[in-house]
Each structure stands twice: as structure tokens, then as C-alpha cells.
Coordinates of C-alpha atoms and ligand atoms in Angstrom, one line a residue:
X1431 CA 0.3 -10.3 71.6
X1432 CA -0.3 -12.4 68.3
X1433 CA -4.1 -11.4 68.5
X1434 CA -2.5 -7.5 68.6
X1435 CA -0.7 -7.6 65.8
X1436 CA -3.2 -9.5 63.7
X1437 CA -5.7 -6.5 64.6
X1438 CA -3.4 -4.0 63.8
X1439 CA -2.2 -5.4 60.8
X1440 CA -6.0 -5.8 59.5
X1441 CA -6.2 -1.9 60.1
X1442 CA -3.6 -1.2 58.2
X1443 CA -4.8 -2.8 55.2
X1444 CA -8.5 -1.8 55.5
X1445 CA -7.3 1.5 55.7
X1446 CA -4.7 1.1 52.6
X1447 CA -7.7 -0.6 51.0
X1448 CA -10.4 2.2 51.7
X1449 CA -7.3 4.9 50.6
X1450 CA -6.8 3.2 47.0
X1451 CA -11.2 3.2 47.1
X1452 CA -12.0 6.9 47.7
X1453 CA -8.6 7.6 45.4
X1454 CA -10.3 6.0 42.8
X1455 CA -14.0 7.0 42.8
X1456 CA -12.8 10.8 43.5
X1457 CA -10.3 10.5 40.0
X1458 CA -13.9 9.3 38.3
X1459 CA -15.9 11.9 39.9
X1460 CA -14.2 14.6 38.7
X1461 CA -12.6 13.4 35.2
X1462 CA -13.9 14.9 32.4
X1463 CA -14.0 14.2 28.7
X1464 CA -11.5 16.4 26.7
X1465 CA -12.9 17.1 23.4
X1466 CA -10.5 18.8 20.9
X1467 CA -13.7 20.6 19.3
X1468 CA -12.9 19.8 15.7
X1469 CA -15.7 19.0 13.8
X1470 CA -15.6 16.2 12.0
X1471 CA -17.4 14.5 8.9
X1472 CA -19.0 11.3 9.8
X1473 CA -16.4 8.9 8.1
X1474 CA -18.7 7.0 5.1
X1475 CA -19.9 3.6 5.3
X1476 CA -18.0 1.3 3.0
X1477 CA -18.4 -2.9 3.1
X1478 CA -15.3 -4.7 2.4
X1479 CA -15.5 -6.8 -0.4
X1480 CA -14.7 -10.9 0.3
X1481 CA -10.8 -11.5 0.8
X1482 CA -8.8 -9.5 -2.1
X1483 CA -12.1 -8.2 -3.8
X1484 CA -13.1 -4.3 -4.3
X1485 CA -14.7 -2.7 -1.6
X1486 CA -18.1 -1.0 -2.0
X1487 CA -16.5 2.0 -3.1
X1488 CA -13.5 0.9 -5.4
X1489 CA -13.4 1.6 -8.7
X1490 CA -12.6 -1.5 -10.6
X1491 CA -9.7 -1.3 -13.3
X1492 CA -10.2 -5.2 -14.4
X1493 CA -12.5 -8.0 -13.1
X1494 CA -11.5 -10.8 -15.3
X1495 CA -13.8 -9.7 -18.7
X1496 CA -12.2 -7.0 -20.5
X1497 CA -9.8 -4.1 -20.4
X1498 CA -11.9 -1.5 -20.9
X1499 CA -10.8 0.6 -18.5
X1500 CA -7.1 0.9 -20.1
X1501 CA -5.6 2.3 -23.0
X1502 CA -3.5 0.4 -25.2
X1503 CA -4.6 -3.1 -24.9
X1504 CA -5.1 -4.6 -28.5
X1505 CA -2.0 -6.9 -27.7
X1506 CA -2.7 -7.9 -24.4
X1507 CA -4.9 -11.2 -24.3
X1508 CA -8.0 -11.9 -21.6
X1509 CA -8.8 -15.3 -20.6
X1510 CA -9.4 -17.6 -18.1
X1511 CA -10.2 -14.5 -16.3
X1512 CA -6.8 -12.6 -16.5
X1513 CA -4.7 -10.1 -18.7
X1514 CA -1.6 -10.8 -20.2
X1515 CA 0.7 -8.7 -22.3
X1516 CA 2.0 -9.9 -25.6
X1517 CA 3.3 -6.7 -26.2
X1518 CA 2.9 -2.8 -25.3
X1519 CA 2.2 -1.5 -22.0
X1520 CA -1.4 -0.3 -21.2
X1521 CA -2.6 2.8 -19.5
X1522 CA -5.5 3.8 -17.5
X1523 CA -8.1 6.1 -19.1
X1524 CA -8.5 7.3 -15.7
X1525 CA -5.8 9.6 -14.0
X1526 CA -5.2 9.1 -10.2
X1527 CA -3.6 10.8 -7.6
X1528 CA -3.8 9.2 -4.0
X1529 CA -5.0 5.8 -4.1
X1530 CA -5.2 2.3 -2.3
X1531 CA -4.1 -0.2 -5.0
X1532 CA -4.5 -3.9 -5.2
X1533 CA -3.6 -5.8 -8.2
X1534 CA -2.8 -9.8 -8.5
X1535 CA -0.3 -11.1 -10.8
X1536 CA 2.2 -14.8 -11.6
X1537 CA 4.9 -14.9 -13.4
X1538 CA 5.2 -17.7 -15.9
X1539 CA 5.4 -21.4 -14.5
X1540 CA 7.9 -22.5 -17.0
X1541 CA 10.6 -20.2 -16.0
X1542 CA 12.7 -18.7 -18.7
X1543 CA 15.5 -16.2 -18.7
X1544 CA 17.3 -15.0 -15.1
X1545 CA 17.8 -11.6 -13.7
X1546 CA 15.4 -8.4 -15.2
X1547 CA 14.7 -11.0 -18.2
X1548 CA 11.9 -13.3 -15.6
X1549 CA 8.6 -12.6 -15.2
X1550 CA 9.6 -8.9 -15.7
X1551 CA 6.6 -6.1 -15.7
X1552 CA 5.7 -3.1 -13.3
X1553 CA 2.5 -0.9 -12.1
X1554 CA 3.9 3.1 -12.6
X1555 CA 2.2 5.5 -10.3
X1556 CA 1.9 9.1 -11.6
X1557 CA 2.6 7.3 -15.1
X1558 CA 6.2 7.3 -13.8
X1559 CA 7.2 6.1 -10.3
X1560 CA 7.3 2.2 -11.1
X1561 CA 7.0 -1.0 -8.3
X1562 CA 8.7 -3.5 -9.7
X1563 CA 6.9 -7.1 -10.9
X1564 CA 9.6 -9.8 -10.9
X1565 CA 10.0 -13.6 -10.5
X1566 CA 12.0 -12.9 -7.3
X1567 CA 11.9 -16.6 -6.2
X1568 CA 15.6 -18.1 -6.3
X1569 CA 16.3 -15.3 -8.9
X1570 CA 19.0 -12.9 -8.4
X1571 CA 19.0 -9.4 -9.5
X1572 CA 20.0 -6.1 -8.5
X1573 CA 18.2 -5.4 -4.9
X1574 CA 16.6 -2.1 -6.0
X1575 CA 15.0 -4.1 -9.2
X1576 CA 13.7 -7.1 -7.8
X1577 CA 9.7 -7.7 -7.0
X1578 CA 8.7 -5.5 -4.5
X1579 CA 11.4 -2.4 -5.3
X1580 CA 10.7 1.1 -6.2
X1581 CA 12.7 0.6 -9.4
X1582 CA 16.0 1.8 -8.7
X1583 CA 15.0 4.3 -5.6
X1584 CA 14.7 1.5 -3.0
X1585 CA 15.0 -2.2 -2.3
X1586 CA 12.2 -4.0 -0.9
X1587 CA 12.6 -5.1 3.0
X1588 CA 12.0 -8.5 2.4
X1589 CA 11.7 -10.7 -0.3
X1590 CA 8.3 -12.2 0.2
X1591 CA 7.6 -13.9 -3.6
X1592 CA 5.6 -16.6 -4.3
X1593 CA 7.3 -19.5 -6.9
X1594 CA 6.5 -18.6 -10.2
X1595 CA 3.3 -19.6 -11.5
X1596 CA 1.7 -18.8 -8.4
X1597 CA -0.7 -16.0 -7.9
X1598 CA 0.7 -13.1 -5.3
X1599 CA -0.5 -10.0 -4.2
X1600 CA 0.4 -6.1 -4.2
X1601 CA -1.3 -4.0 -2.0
X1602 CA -0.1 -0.3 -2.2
X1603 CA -0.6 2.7 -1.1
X1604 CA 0.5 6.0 -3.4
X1605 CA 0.5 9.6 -2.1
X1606 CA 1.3 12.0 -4.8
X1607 CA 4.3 14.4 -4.0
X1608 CA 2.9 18.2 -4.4
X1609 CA 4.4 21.2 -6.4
X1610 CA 3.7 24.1 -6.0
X1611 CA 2.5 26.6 -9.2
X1612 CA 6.4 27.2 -9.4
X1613 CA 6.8 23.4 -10.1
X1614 CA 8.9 23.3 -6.8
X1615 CA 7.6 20.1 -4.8
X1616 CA 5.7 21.3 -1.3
X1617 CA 5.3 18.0 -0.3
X1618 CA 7.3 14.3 -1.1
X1619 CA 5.4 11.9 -2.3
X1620 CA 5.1 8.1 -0.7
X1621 CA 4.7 4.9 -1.6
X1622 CA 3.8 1.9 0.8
X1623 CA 3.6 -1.6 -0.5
X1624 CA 2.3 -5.1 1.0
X1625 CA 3.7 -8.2 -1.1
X1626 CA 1.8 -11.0 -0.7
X1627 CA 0.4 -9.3 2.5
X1628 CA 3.9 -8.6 3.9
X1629 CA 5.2 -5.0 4.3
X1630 CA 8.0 -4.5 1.4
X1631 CA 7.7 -0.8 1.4
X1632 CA 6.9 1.2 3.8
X1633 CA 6.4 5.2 3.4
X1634 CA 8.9 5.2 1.2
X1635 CA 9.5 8.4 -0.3
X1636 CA 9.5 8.4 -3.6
X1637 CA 12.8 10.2 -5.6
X1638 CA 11.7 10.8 -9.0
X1639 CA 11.0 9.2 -12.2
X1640 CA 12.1 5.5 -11.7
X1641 CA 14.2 5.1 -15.2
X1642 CA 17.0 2.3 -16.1
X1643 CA 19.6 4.5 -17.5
X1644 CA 18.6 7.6 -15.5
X1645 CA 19.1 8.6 -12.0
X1646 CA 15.7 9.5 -10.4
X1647 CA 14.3 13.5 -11.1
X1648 CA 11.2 14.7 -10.0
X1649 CA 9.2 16.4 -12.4
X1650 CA 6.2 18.6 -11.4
X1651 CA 3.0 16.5 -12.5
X1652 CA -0.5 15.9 -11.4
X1653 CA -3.1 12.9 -11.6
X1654 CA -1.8 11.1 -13.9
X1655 CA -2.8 7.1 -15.8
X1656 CA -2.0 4.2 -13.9
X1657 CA 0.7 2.0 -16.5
X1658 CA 0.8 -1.7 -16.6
X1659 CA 4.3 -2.3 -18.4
X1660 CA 5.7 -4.8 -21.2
X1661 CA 8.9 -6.2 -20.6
X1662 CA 8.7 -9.2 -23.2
X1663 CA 7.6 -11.7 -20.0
X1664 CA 3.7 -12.6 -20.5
X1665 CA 3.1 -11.9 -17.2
X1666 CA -0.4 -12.4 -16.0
X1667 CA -2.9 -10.4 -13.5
X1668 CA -6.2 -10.1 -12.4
X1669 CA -8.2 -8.5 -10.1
X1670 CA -7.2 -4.9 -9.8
X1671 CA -9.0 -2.1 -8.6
X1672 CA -8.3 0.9 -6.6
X1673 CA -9.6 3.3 -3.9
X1674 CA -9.1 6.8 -4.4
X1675 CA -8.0 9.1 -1.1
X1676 CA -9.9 11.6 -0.1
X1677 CA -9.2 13.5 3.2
X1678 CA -11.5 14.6 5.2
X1679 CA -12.4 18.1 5.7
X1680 CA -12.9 18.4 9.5
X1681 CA -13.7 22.1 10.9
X1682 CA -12.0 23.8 13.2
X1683 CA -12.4 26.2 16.3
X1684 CA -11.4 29.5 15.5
Ligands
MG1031 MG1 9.6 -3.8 -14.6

């Protein structure tokens, strides 16, 4: 009787067995690729640069020499291979739209003032949507003005700053809202920001010209200069360069 059920039981699985087999060469048989039949543009080479450095294809805004890439920089000081403001904000000569933006920047190691008055400066996108720079370590503020806001649109997630001193990162990405010829936006623009590699900003949409004693309006614009502001702190930075966005244009059935 046991040697029955042992046979049968042996059947049963070579058959089970054989069933999941054929199931499974027949689905590869007859699969087939689905293609959508866009064409599209062969995405371009580009070699990342070593940790934090500009890609192949980066434009490069400041590499530790000199500032002339920016307007407005007789009272900023270069050395020991980064840019400082003693007063006045610079500007691009370049105007951007869409771009992947990396910059570098500390705060001053001998901490002075508290609140908006430490370490205070900021990177404007279309010469008017700001991400705040801040010594946000141990230093209390209004949530949508410490490091890492979209001056007084949106607080970061986290707070993710360094001590002051210390050199810490912003990597961001800006899409440009869209008007129309009218002036009426067609399209919101975003921001995205990684703080020190952590995600402080994340597609945020971006409300309108980020002023102190202003609620945010947006104003139809285009490319406009990137803007590296004063705030009386000699913040420092180095290393900045950007990518610009280009889309591709793929082709598509009719
Ligand atoms: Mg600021």
C-alpha cells in the first residue's frame, strides 16, 4: 500500500512539475517585445566629474580663481580657493532657465548674531525665487527661512546642516514655471533641493517672488541671472557650476 501511494504521489508531482515547464516555455515562446515606436535621440555621453565636481558638460560658474563669470563682484574677496561677500550681491552674466545646480558654502566658524542675522545669504533662481543659506545648526529661526527653505514659500523637510564652519552642499534642481504670451503661467515652476545630500525640498512648487515684507506673486519672466545674495554674513562658497536641462525631442508615430 505504502509503495502505492509513494508512486502515485511521485505522479502527481512530475506531472505538476512538467505543467509549471510547458506553462513556462509556451509564455517565452510566444512573448513579444512591446515597443512604443517613439523615436528617440540617443541620450549624450557625459563623464561625471570626481565627488562634487562639474560633469563633462557643466558650465562652471566658480572653480576657486576668479568670478568672472558674475556680475557685481568688486566687493566680494577670492582666496584660499573660495568667494566671499563683503558686500553686494553678485549676478550671473549668464541667464538660466532649467538647470541642475551645485554650489558649496560654510557659514562663519566664529558664530555671531542668532536668527536671519547667522551665516545669512541665498542662491535666487529666475533672479527671484531664493533657497535660503543659513547657519541652521542649534539656530532657531522662522521654519520657512532657515537653510534649506524656499524663502518664505516652504520649509525644508529636514534640517540637515552642517556646524558652522564646515563646508555643506546644495544640490538643486530648478524648473522654470511657463507663461504664456498673455503673461498667464502654463506651467508651475519647481524646485527640488538636496542639503548636504539629504532631500530638503522636493518638487516643490514654487509661489512667486520669495520677498521678506511681501507675500509671494508670480511675475511672468524668462531665463534670467543666477544671484548670490549679501546679507552682511561673509559667508563663503566654492565650487559652483550648473547643468543646463534640455529635453529631449523624441519623434512620434503619427
Ligand atoms: Mg538669505
Amino acid at each position: 500500500m505504502r509503495r502505492t501511494h509513494l508512486n502515485a504521489h511521485s505522479l502527481r508531482k512530475f506531472v505538476l512539475l512538467s505543467g509549471i515547464a510547458v506553462l513556462a516555455f509556451g509564455s517565452m515562446a510566444v512573448s513579444k517585445e512591446w515597443v512604443s515606436g517613439i523615436i528617440w535621440p540617443e541620450p549624450a555621453v557625459v563623464v561625471p566629474g570626481p565627488v562634487g565636481g562639474p560633469p563633462s558638460d557643466a558650465i562652471v560658474l566658480f572653480d576657486g580663481k576668479d568670478l568672472s563669470q558674475w556680475n557685481g563682484a568688486d566687493k566680494w574677496v577670492v582666496e584660499d580657493g573660495a568667494a566671499s561677500p563683503r558686500g553686494g550681491e553678485i549676478r550671473t552674466k549668464a541667464a538660466f532657465g532649467d538647470c541642475q545646480f551645485h554650489i558649496e558654502w560654510a557659514t562663519p566658524e566664529q558664530v555671531s548674531g542668532s536668527g536671519q542675522g547667522r551665516g545669512n545669504s541665498g542662491i535666487f533662481f529666475g533672479g527671484q525665487y531664493e533657497i535660503q543659506v543659513l547657519d541652521s545648526f542649534e539656530n532657531k529661526t522662522y521654519f520657512d527661512g532657515q537653510a534649506g527653505a524656499l524663502y518664505k514659500s516652504k520649509p525644508p523637510l529636514v534640517n540637515a546642516s552642517r556646524k558652522p564652519g564646515e563646508w555643506q552642499t546644495y544640490d538643486i534642481v530648478y524648473n522654470a514655471p511657463r507663461f504664456n504670451e498673455q503673461g498667464t503661467i502654463v506651467k508651475p515652476g519647481y524646485v527640488t533641493v538636496l542639503h548636504n545630500g539629504v532631500l530638503v525640498q522636493n518638487h516643490t512648487e514654487i509661489l512667486g517672488e520669495t520677498a521678506y515684507e511681501s507675500p509671494p506673486i508670480l511675475k511672468p519672466h524668462g531665463p534670467a541671472p543666477i544671484r548670490l545674495q549679501y546679507h552682511g554674513n561673509p559667508v563663503r562658497f566654492r565650487n559652483i557650476w550648473l547643468r543646463e536641462i534640455t529635453e529631449p525631442s523624441p519623434v512620434r508615430p503619427e
